[in-house]
Structures are given as C-alpha cells and as structure tokens.
Coordinates of C-alpha atoms in Angstrom, one line a residue:
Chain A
X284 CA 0.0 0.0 0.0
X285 CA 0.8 3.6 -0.5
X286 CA 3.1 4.5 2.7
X287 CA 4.7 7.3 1.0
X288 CA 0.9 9.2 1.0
X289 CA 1.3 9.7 5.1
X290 CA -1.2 9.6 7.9
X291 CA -3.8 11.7 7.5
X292 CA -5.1 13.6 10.4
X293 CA -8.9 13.6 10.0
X294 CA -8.2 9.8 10.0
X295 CA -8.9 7.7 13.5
X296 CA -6.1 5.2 13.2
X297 CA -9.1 2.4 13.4
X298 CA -10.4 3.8 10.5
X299 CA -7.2 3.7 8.2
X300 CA -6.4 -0.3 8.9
X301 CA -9.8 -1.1 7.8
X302 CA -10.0 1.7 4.4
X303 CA -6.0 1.1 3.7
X304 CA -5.4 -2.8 4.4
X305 CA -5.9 -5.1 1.7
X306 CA -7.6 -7.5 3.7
X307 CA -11.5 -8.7 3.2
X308 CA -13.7 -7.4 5.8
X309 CA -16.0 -9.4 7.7
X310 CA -19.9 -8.0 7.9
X311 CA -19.7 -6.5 11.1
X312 CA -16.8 -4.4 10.4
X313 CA -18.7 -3.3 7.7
X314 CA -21.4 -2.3 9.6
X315 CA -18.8 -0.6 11.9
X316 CA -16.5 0.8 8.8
X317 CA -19.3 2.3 7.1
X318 CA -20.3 5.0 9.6
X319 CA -16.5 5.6 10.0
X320 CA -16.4 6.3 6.9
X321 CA -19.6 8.8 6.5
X322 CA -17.4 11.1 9.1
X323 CA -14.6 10.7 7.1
X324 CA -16.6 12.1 3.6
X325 CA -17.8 15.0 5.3
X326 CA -14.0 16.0 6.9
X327 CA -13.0 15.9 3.4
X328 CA -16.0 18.2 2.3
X329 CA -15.6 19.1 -1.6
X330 CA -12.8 21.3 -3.2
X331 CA -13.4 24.3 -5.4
X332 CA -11.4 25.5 -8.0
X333 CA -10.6 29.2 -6.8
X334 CA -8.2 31.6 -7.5
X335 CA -5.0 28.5 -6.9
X336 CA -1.8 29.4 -6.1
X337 CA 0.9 28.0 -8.5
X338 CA 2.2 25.5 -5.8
X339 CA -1.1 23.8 -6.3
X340 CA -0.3 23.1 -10.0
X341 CA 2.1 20.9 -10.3
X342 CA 5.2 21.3 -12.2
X343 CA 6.3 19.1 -14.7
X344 CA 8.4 16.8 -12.7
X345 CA 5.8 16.6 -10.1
X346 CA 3.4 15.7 -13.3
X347 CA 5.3 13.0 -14.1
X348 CA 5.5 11.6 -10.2
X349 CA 1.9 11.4 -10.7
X350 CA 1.5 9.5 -13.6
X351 CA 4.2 7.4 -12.1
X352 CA 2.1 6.8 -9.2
X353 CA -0.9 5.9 -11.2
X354 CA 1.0 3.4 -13.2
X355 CA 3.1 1.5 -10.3
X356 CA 1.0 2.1 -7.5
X357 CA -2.4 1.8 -8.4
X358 CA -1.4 -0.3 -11.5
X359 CA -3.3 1.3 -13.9
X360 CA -2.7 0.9 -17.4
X361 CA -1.4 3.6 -19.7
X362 CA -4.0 2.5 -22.4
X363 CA -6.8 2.7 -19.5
X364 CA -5.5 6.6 -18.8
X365 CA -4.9 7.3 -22.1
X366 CA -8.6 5.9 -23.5
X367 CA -9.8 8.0 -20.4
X368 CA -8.0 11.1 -21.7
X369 CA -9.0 10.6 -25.2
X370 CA -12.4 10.0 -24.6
X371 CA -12.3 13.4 -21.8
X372 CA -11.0 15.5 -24.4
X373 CA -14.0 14.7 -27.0
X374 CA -16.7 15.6 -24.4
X375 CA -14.7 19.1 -24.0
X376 CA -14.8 19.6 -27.5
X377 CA -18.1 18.7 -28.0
X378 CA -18.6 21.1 -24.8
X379 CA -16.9 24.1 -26.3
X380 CA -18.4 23.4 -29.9
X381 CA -21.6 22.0 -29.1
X382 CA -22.8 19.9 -32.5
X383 CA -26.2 21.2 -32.7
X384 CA -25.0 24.6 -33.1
X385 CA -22.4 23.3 -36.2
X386 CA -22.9 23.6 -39.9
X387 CA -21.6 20.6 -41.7
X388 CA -18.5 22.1 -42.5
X389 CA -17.8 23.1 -38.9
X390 CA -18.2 19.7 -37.3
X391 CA -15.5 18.5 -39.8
X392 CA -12.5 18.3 -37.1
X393 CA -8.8 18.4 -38.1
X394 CA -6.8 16.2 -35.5
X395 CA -2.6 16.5 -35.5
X396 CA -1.2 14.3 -33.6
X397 CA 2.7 13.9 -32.9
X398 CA 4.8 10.8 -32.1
X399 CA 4.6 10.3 -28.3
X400 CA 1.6 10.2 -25.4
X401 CA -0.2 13.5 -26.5
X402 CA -0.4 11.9 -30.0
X403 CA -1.8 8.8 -28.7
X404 CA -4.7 10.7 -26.6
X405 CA -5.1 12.5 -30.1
X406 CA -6.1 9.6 -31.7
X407 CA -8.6 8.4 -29.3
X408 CA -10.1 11.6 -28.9
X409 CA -10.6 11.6 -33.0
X410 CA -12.7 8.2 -32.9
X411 CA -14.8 9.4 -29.6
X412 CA -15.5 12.7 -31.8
X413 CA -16.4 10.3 -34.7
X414 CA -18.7 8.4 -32.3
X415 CA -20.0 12.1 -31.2
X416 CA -20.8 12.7 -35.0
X417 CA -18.2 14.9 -35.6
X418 CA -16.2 14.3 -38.8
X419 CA -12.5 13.9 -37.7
X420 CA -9.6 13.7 -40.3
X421 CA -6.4 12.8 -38.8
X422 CA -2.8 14.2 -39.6
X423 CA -0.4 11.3 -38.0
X424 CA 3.1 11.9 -39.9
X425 CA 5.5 10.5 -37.6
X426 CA 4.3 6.9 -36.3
X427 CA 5.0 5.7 -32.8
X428 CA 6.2 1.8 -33.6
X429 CA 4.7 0.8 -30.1
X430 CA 1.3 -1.0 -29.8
X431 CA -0.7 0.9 -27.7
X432 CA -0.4 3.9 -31.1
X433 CA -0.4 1.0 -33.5
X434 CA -3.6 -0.8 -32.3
X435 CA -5.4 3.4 -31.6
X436 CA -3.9 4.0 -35.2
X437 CA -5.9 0.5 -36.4
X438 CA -9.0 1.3 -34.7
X439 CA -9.4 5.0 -36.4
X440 CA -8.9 3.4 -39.7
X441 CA -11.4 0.8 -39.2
X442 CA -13.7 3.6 -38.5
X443 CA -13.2 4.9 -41.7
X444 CA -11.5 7.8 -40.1
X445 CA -9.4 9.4 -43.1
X446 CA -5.6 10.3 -42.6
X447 CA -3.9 13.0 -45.0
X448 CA -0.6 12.0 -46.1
X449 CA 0.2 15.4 -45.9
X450 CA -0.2 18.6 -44.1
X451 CA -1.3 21.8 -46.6
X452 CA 1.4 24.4 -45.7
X453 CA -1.2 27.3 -47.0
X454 CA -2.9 27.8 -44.1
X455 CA -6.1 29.4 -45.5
X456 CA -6.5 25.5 -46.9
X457 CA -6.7 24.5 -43.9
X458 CA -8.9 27.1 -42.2
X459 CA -11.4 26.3 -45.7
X460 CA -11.8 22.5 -45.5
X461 CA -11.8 21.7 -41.5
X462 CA -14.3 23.9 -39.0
X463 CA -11.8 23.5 -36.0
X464 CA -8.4 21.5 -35.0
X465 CA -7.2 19.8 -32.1
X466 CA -3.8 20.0 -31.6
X467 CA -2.2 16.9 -29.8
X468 CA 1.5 16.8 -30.9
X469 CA 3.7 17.7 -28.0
X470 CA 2.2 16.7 -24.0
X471 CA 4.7 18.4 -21.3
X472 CA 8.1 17.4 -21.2
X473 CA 8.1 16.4 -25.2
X474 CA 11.1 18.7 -27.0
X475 CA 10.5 20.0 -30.3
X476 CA 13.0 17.8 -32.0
X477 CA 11.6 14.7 -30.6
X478 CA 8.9 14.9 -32.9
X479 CA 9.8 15.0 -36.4
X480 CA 10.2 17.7 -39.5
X481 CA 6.4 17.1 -40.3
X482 CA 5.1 17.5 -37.1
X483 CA 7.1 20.9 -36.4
X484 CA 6.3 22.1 -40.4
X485 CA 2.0 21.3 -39.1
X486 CA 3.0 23.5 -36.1
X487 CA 4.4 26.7 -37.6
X488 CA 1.3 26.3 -40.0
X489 CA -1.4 26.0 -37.0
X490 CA 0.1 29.4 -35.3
X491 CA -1.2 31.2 -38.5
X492 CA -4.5 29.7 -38.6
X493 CA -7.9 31.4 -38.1
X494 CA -10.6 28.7 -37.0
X495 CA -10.4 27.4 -33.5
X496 CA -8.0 25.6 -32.4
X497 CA -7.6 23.2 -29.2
X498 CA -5.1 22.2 -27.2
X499 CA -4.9 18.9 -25.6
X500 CA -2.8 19.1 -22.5
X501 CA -0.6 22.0 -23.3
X502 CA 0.2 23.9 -26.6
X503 CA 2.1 22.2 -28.3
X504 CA 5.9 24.2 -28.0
X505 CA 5.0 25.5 -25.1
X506 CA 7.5 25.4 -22.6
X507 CA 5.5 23.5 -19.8
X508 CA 6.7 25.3 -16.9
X509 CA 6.8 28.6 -18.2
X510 CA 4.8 28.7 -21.5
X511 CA 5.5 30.5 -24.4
X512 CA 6.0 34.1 -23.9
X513 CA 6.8 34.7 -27.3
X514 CA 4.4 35.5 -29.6
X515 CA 5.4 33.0 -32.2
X516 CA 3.8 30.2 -30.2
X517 CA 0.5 28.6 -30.4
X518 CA -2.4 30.2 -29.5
X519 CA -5.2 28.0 -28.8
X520 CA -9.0 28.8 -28.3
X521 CA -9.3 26.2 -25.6
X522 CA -7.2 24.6 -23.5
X523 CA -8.0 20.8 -22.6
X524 CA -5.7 20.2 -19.4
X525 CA -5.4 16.2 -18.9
X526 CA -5.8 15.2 -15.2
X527 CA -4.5 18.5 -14.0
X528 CA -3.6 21.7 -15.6
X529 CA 0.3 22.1 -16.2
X530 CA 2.2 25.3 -14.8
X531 CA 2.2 26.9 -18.0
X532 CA -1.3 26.8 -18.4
X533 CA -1.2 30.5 -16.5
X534 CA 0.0 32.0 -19.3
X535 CA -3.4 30.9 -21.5
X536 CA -5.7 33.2 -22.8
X537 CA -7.8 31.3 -24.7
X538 CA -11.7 31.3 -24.3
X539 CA -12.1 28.3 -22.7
X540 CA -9.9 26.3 -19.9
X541 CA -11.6 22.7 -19.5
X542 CA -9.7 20.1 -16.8
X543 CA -10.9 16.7 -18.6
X544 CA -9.8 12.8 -17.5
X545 CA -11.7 12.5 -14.2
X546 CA -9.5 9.7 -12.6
X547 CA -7.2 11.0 -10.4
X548 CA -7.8 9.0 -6.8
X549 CA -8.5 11.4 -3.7
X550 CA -5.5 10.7 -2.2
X551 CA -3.4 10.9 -5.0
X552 CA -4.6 14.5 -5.0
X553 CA -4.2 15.3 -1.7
X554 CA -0.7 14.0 -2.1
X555 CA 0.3 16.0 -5.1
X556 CA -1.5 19.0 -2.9
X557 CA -3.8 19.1 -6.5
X558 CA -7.0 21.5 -6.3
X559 CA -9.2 20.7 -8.9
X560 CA -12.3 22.4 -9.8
X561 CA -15.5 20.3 -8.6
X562 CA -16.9 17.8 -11.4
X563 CA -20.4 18.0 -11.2
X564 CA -22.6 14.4 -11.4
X565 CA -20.8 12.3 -14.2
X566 CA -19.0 14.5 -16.1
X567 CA -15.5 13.9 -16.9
X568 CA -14.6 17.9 -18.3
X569 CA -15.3 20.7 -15.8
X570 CA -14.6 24.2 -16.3
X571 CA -12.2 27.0 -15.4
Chain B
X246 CA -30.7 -29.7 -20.2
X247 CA -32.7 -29.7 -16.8
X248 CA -30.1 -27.3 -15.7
X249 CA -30.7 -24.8 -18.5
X250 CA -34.5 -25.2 -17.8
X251 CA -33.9 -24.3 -13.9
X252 CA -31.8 -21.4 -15.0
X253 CA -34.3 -20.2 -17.4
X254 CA -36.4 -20.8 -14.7
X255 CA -34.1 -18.9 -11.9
X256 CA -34.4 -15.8 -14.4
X257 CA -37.7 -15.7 -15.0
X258 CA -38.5 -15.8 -11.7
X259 CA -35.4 -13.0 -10.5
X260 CA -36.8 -10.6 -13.5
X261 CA -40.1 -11.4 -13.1
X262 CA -40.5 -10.3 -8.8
X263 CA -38.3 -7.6 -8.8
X264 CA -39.8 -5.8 -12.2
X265 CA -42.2 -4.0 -10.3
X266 CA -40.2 -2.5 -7.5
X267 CA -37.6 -1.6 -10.3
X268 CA -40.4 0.4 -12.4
X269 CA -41.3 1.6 -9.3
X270 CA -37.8 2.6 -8.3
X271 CA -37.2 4.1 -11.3
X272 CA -40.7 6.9 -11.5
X273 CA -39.3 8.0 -7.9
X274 CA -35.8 9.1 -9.3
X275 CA -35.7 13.0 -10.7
X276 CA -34.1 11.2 -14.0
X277 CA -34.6 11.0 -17.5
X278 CA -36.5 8.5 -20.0
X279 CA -35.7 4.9 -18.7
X280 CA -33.1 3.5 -20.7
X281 CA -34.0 0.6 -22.3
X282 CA -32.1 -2.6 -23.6
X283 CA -28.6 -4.0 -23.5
X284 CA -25.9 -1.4 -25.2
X285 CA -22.3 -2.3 -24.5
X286 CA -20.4 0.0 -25.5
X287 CA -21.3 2.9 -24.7
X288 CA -18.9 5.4 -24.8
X289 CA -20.0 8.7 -24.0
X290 CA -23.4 8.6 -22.9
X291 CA -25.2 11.1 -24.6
X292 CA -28.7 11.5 -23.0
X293 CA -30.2 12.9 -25.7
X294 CA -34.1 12.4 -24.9
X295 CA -35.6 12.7 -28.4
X296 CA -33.4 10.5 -30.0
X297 CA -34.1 7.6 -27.8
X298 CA -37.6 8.2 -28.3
X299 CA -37.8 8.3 -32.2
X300 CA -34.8 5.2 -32.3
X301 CA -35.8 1.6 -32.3
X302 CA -33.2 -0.1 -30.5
X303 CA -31.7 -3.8 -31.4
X304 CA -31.6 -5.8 -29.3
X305 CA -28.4 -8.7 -29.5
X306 CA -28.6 -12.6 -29.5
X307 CA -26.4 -14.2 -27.9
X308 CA -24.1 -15.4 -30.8
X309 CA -24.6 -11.3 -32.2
X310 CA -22.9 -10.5 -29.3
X311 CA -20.4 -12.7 -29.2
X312 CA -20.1 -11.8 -33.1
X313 CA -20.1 -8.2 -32.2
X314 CA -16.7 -8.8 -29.4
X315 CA -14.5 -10.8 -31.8
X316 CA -15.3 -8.3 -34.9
X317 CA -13.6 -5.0 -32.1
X318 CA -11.1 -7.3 -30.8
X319 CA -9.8 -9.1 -34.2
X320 CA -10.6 -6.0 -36.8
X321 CA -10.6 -3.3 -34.6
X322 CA -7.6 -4.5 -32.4
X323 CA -9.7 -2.9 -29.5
X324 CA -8.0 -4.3 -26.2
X325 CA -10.1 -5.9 -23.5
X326 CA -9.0 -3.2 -21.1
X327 CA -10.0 -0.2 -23.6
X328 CA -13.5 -1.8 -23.7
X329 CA -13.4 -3.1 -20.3
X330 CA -12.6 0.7 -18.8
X331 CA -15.3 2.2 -21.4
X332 CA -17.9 -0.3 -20.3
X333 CA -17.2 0.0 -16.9
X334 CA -17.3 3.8 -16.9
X335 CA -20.4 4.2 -19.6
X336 CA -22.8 1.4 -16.7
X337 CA -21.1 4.1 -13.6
X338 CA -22.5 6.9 -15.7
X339 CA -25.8 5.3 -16.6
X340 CA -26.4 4.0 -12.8
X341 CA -25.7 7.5 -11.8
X342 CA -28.1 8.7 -14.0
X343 CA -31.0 6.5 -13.0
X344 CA -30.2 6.5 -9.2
X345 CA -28.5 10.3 -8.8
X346 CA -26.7 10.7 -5.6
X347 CA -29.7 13.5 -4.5
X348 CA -32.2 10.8 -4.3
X349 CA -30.3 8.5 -2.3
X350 CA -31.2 8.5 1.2
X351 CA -27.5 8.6 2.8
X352 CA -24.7 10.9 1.7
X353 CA -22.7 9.1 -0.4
X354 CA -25.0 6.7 -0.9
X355 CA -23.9 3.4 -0.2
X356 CA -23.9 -0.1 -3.1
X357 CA -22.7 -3.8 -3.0
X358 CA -21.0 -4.7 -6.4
X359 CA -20.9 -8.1 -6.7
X360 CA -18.6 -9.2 -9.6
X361 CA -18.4 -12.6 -11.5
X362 CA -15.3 -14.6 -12.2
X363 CA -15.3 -13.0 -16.0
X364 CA -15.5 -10.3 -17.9
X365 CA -18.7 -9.3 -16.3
X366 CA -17.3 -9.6 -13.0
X367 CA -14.4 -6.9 -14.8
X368 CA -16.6 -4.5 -15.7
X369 CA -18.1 -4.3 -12.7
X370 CA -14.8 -3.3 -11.4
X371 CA -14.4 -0.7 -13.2
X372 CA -18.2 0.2 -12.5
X373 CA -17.1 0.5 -8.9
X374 CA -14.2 2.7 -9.0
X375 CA -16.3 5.2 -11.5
X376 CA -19.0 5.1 -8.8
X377 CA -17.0 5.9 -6.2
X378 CA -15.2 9.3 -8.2
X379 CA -19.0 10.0 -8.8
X380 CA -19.4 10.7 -4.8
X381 CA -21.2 7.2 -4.4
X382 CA -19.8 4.4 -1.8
X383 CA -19.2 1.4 -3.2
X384 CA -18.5 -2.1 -1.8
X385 CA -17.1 -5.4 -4.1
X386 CA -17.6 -8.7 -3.5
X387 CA -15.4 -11.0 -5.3
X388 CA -15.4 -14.4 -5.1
X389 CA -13.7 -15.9 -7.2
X390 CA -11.1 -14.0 -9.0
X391 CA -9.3 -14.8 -12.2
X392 CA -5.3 -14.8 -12.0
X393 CA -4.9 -12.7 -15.0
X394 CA -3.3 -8.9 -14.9
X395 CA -5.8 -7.7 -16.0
X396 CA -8.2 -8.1 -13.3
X397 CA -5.4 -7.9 -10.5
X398 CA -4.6 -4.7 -11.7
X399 CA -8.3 -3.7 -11.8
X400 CA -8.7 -5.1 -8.1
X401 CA -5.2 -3.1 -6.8
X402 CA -6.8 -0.2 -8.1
X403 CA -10.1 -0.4 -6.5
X404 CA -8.5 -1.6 -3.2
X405 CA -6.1 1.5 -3.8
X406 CA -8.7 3.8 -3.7
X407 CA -10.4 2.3 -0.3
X408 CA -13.1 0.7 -2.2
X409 CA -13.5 -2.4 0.8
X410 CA -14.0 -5.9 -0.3
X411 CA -16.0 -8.5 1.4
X412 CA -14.4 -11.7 2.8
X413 CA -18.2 -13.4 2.8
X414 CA -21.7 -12.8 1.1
X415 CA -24.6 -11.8 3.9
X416 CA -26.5 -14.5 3.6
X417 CA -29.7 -12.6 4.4
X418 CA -31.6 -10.0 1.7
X419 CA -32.5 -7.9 5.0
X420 CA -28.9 -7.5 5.7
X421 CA -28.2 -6.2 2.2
X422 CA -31.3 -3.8 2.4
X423 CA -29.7 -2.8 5.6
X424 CA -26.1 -1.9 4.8
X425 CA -26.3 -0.8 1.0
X426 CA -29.0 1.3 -0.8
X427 CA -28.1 -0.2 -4.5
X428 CA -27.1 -3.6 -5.4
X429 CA -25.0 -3.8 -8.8
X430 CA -24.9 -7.4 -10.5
X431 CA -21.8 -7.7 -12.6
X432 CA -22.2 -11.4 -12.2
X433 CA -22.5 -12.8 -15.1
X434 CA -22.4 -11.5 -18.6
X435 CA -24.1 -12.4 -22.1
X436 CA -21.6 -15.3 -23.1
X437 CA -22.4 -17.4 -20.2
X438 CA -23.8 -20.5 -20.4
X439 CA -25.0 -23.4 -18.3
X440 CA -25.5 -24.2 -14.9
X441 CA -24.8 -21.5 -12.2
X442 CA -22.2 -23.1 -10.0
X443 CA -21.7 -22.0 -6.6
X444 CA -21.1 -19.4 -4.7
X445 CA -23.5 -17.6 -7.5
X446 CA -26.2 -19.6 -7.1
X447 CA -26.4 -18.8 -3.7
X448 CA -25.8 -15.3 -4.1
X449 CA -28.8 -15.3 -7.4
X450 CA -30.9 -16.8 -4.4
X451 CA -30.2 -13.8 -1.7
X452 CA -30.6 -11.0 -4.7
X453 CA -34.1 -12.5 -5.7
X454 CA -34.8 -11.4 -2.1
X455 CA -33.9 -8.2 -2.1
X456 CA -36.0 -4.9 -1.4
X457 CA -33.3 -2.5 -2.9
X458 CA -32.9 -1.8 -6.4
X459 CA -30.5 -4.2 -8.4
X460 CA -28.7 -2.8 -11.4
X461 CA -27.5 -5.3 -13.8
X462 CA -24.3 -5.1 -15.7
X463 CA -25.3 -5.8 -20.0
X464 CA -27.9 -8.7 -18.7
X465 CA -29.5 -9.9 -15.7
X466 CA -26.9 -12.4 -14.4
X467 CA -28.6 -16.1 -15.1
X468 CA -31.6 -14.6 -16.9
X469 CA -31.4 -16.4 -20.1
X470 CA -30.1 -14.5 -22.9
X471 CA -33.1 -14.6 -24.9
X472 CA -35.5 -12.6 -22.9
X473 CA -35.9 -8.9 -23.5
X474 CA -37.5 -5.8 -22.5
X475 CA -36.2 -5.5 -18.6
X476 CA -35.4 -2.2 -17.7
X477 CA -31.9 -3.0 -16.5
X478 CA -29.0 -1.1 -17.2

C-alpha cells in the first residue's frame, strides 16, 4: 500500500487499517466501517477550484510523479488513462463546440497528432469525436512503432476515419476545409526535435490559422513550466488540461480552460497538494 | 438440459418479482426516460431524450454478441482493457443517471457490487471505481477472482482507492437492504452459459430477495439470454 501518501489527520487510526489494508472485511466491520467512513466524507468536504496558487499546479516533474504513481501504485494501465483522456477531451470539444449549433463544415474536425503520449490521446479523442458525430480527419506523420499507437492508429482506420498523407502548408487550406483543429503533438516534457520535420512544419502552419484551435494538454511548444512568452507560439482557443492543468497553463488566454480525464484517486490529490475544480454528477470535463 | 431449464427458470423468476419495484424505483428518481435494452459500448453517454424516443433499438442474441466482441477485438484491435474501462465507466454513468446521488437517502449513498469470475465480474470493477469518483460508496464482493493482470490490476486499483472488499456474502436479503441502498450485479455477462455453479447460485438466491434496487451489468446475471424488454441497465 501507498506508505509514501502519510497519515492523514482527520483519519482515526481504526479507521485507516480497515480503508487502507488489503484484507476482506467481515460483515460486522462493515457495519462498523461504514459510519466511519460517512465522518470521514464530510471531513474531506468538496474542493473548489478558486483563485489556486501556482504551488497547487504541479510542475512538470511533479506531473510526471503522478503519472508514475498511477501506473506503479495503483497499476493502472497507460492504455486505460490514455482511453480515459482521449475520450475526456472529445466531451470538452463537444462542450466548447456544441454539434447542434455546427454547420456541416464546422463539425469536420482536423486532428494532429505527434509521435509520443499526446499523440496517442489525439487519436482516441478523433474516434470518440467520430462516435460524437463529428467528422475527424487525422494528420499522423511520424508513427509511434509501439502497440498501444499501433492498435489506436488500427481502430481509427477501421472507423473509416481518413488520414492525410500530408499537411497543406497554405494555411487558409486549412482554415477552408476543417471547421476546428485539435492539436495533440507535444504533452509536457516532449522537445520540439523529438517529434519529427512534419510534425514541427503542421506546427508553424497551425500558429497562422484562423478557425479554432484546441489544445490537448498544453500547446504544443510551449514550454511546460513557463509557457510560451513569445508571440510565435501557439495560440489555442481552448485549452483541454489532462488530469490537471500544467504550470504553464497560467500564461493561457484562450476562451475556454476545460480540466478533462476525471481519474485521479482522492489521495493521489491530496498527495500532489492538486485542487481541482468540482466535477459535477458524471461528467469527466469541468470548467475554469 | 434440466439445468438450462432451472436457469431459465431462476431468471424468470429473478426478472419477473423484482420488475415492479424496479419500475417503481425508477418513476421516484428525478431522471430522465428509462433506458431501455442492452448497449455495451457505450462510450459517451449522450442522454439525448428525443433521439431515444424516435430510435428503435436492437436488441443482440447471444451469438450477435459474441459476433459483435470478436469483430472489435480481431478487426478493430480494441483491447479488452479499452473496452473493459469504457464499459465500466459508460454502466457508472448510466447508474448514476438512474439512481442520482440527490435521491439517495445517505450521503454518499452506499452499493454492494458483486462481480463474476469474468469479464462481467471486470466490468463491474471498473463500474465500482467510477461510482465511487462519482461521490457514491461502493463495496465489491469478489469471489472468485481470475489470475490474469488484468483483473489484479483492476482489483489493486479499487483496493487503492479504499473501495472495501468483502471476505463473505450476507446471507440474508435484509442485511443487504440494511447496509447498502443499491445492489450492482456484474455477475455474469451475455456469453455465459450453463448451470450457475456455486457461490453464484447462492448469491442469485439472496438478490431475488432483495427490497433494494438491483442494477444489472449488460444482462440480468442467469436470466437467459433470450429474454428482452427489462429495464436493466
């Protein structure tokens, strides 16, 4: 079990060994652990996204902790987080851009994804969109070789999701044929050169164009601590932060900042000292 | 063959006393139009009221079901832990839907998810951990767990996040109506087939008892698979 998380003080120590200890319980501890547990709900009360100071956002390397933790502690699978993430970031599109208010031309979606992680979430958000009714086309130039983007790559195909061989560098092409475009080539951490001649070509055209653009995570080239703070970065519309928003997300001034990928164990965020803003019912986006 | 008669038999009689507290169950939450039918995967619930009303809904054999699984996993080179975590999450959402926490009498409303030694018994797993990010309370019992990573990952991460497993089944329906307002039966899913071995066929016995509402995971668990028209989710 997680020792590294330390005690909690609104816990009676009674209280942990049944909630922490991998054992079964027997009916009457039941009985006993679930009014123990009732107090221990309304200690922990509901968090509110307010005005956070940055030590509450986590910086890159703590970021990474996290998803570490996930992974090894709680042995969750990357494809698990990653289909999570995907399918997050399609409901936050679909709440920014609701389809009902789309023309047919606007609810054709272009999708870029890059190489590594953020590419990978690209892809499943694309077939979510497609389930959503949205028309995704997917830019993919530089191919992860590893299964998890191999079998996502398989199962937009099969959907009859189309992939351009190539990226128009004439913007206004772009900004004509597709009625917004997510951007999911570089996730935190990723360095411009990691990603390939394509992928960094699709980038310096997406900073010129004029329909919406989204960012899954954080703009792609954006320094994640710091952010861009020249204006030749990206400038998305919306922001889609995965799990938690990243440091630089401060320096966004988009029109809309969605948190999206509602996962993230209690404890995990108390550990990480994470304030996120209060989902409401099921959703899996909230606003910020 | 007698056993596949008794087990048609078990389900008839399982859906056939608890349909009326269901329906009335159901008019008492502040929800939408019932769902209706057996709809696997379900990503992204979109409760979209007038096209459920206008749509006729198909409802799958069990061999078009089975048909259905090979053609994602063989064409589609969907992994069972992509589907597993949608399904899981899409039966959380729709649960929450039909029993929202405000109608619940305790705060987090408390449920028993009993899970099956397969896939069913998976999904429910991930139903749990969903339910309990949803502000429910969720309890697993697992009997009989298969020793594939899969489902011990899926176990470490409920047990992670203090979702409690019980060591025994009560043995009583009043006890169950007692501790837990909502019983979820990820049991058994549609590709079983033949007799009910135990412990489920005590545990089918105690459920049949119950007052509380039981939501079933893609079929109820020893209903045959050719009956229709139960408003389980």
């Amino acid at each position: 079990m997680s020792s590294a998380a330390g005690p909690d003080p609104s816990e009676a120590p009674e209280e942990r060994r049944f909630l922490r200890s991998s054992e079964e319980l027997s009916l009457a501890q039941m009985l006993q652990a679930s009014s123990l547990v009732q107090r221990r709900k309304q200690a922990w009360g509901r968090q509110s996204w307010l005005d956070v100071p940055s030590h509450s956002v986590p910086s890159t390397a703590e970021a990474a902790a996290l998803e570490r933790e996930l992974l090894e502690d709680y042995r969750f699978g990357r494809q698990q987080l990653v289909e999570l993430c995907g399918h997050a970031s399609a409901v936050a599109v679909t709440k920014a851009f609701p389809l009902p208010a789309l023309s047919r031309k606007q609810r054709t979606v272009l999708v870029v994804c890059g190489p590594e992680q953020n590419g990978a979430v690209g892809l499943v958000c694309a077939r979510h969109l497609r389930v959503f009714e949205y028309e995704p086309t997917i830019f993919y130039p530089t191919r992860s070789l590893d299964l998890l983007h191999r079998d996502l790559t398989t199962q937009c195909e099969k959907m009859d999701i189309p992939f351009l061989s190539y990226l128009p560098t004439e913007v206004q092409l772009i900004n004509e044929a597709y009625g917004l475009v997510v951007d999911a080539v570089m996730g935190p951490g990723v360095e411009p050169r990691e990603v390939g001649g394509p992928c960094t070509r699709a980038l310096a055209t997406l900073k010129l164009l004029s329909i919406p653009l989204v960012s899954l995570d954080i703009p792609s080239g954006w320094d994640a601590e710091t952010g861009s703070d020249s204006e030749d970065g990206l400038r998305p519309d919306v922001l889609v932060s995965l799990a938690a928003p990243k440091r630089c997300a401060g320096r966004f001034s988009g029109r809309h900042h969605f948190v999206a990928g509602r996962f993230v164990p209690d404890d995990v965020l108390r550990k990480f000292a994470l304030r996120l803003p209060g989902y409401t019912g099921t959703d899996c986006v909230a606003a910020l | 063959m007698s056993g596949l008669r008794a087990l048609l038999g078990l389900g008839l009689l399982v859906a056939g006393s608890r349909l009326q507290r269901i329906t009335t169950q159901i008019s008492a939450c502040r929800s939408g139009p019932t769902w209706w039918g057996p709809q696997r995967l379900n990503s992204g619930v979109r409760w979209n009221s007038e096209v459920m009303a206008s749509t006729a809904v198909k409802y799958l054999s069990q061999e078009e079901a089975q048909a259905v699984d090979q053609e994602l996993f063989n064409e589609y080179q969907f992994s069972v832990d992509q589907l597993m975590e949608l399904a899981g999450l899409s039966c959380a959402t729709a649960i929450a839907k039909a029993y929202p926490p405000t109608s619940m009498s305790r705060s987090p409303p408390t449920v028993l998810v009993i899970c099956g030694p397969g896939n069913n018994g998976g999904d429910g797993l991930v139903c749990a951990r969903h339910l309990k990010l949803f502000g429910y309370q969720p309890t697993i019992y697992y009997p009989k767990r298969p020793n594939k990573p899969l489902f011990t990952a899926l176990v470490t991460q409920c047990q992670k996040m203090d979702i409690p497993f019980l060591g025994e089944m009560p043995s009583e329906p009043m006890v169950i109506d007692e501790l837990y307002e909502l019983v979820v039966d990820a049991i058994f899913g549609f590709s079983f087939k033949g007799d009910v071995r135990e412990p489920f066929h005590s545990i089918l016995r105690v459920l049949k008892g119950l007052t509380v509402p039981i939501a079933s995971i893609d079929i109820p668990s020893g209903a045959g698979t050719q009956k229709v028209g139960w408003e389980w989710v």
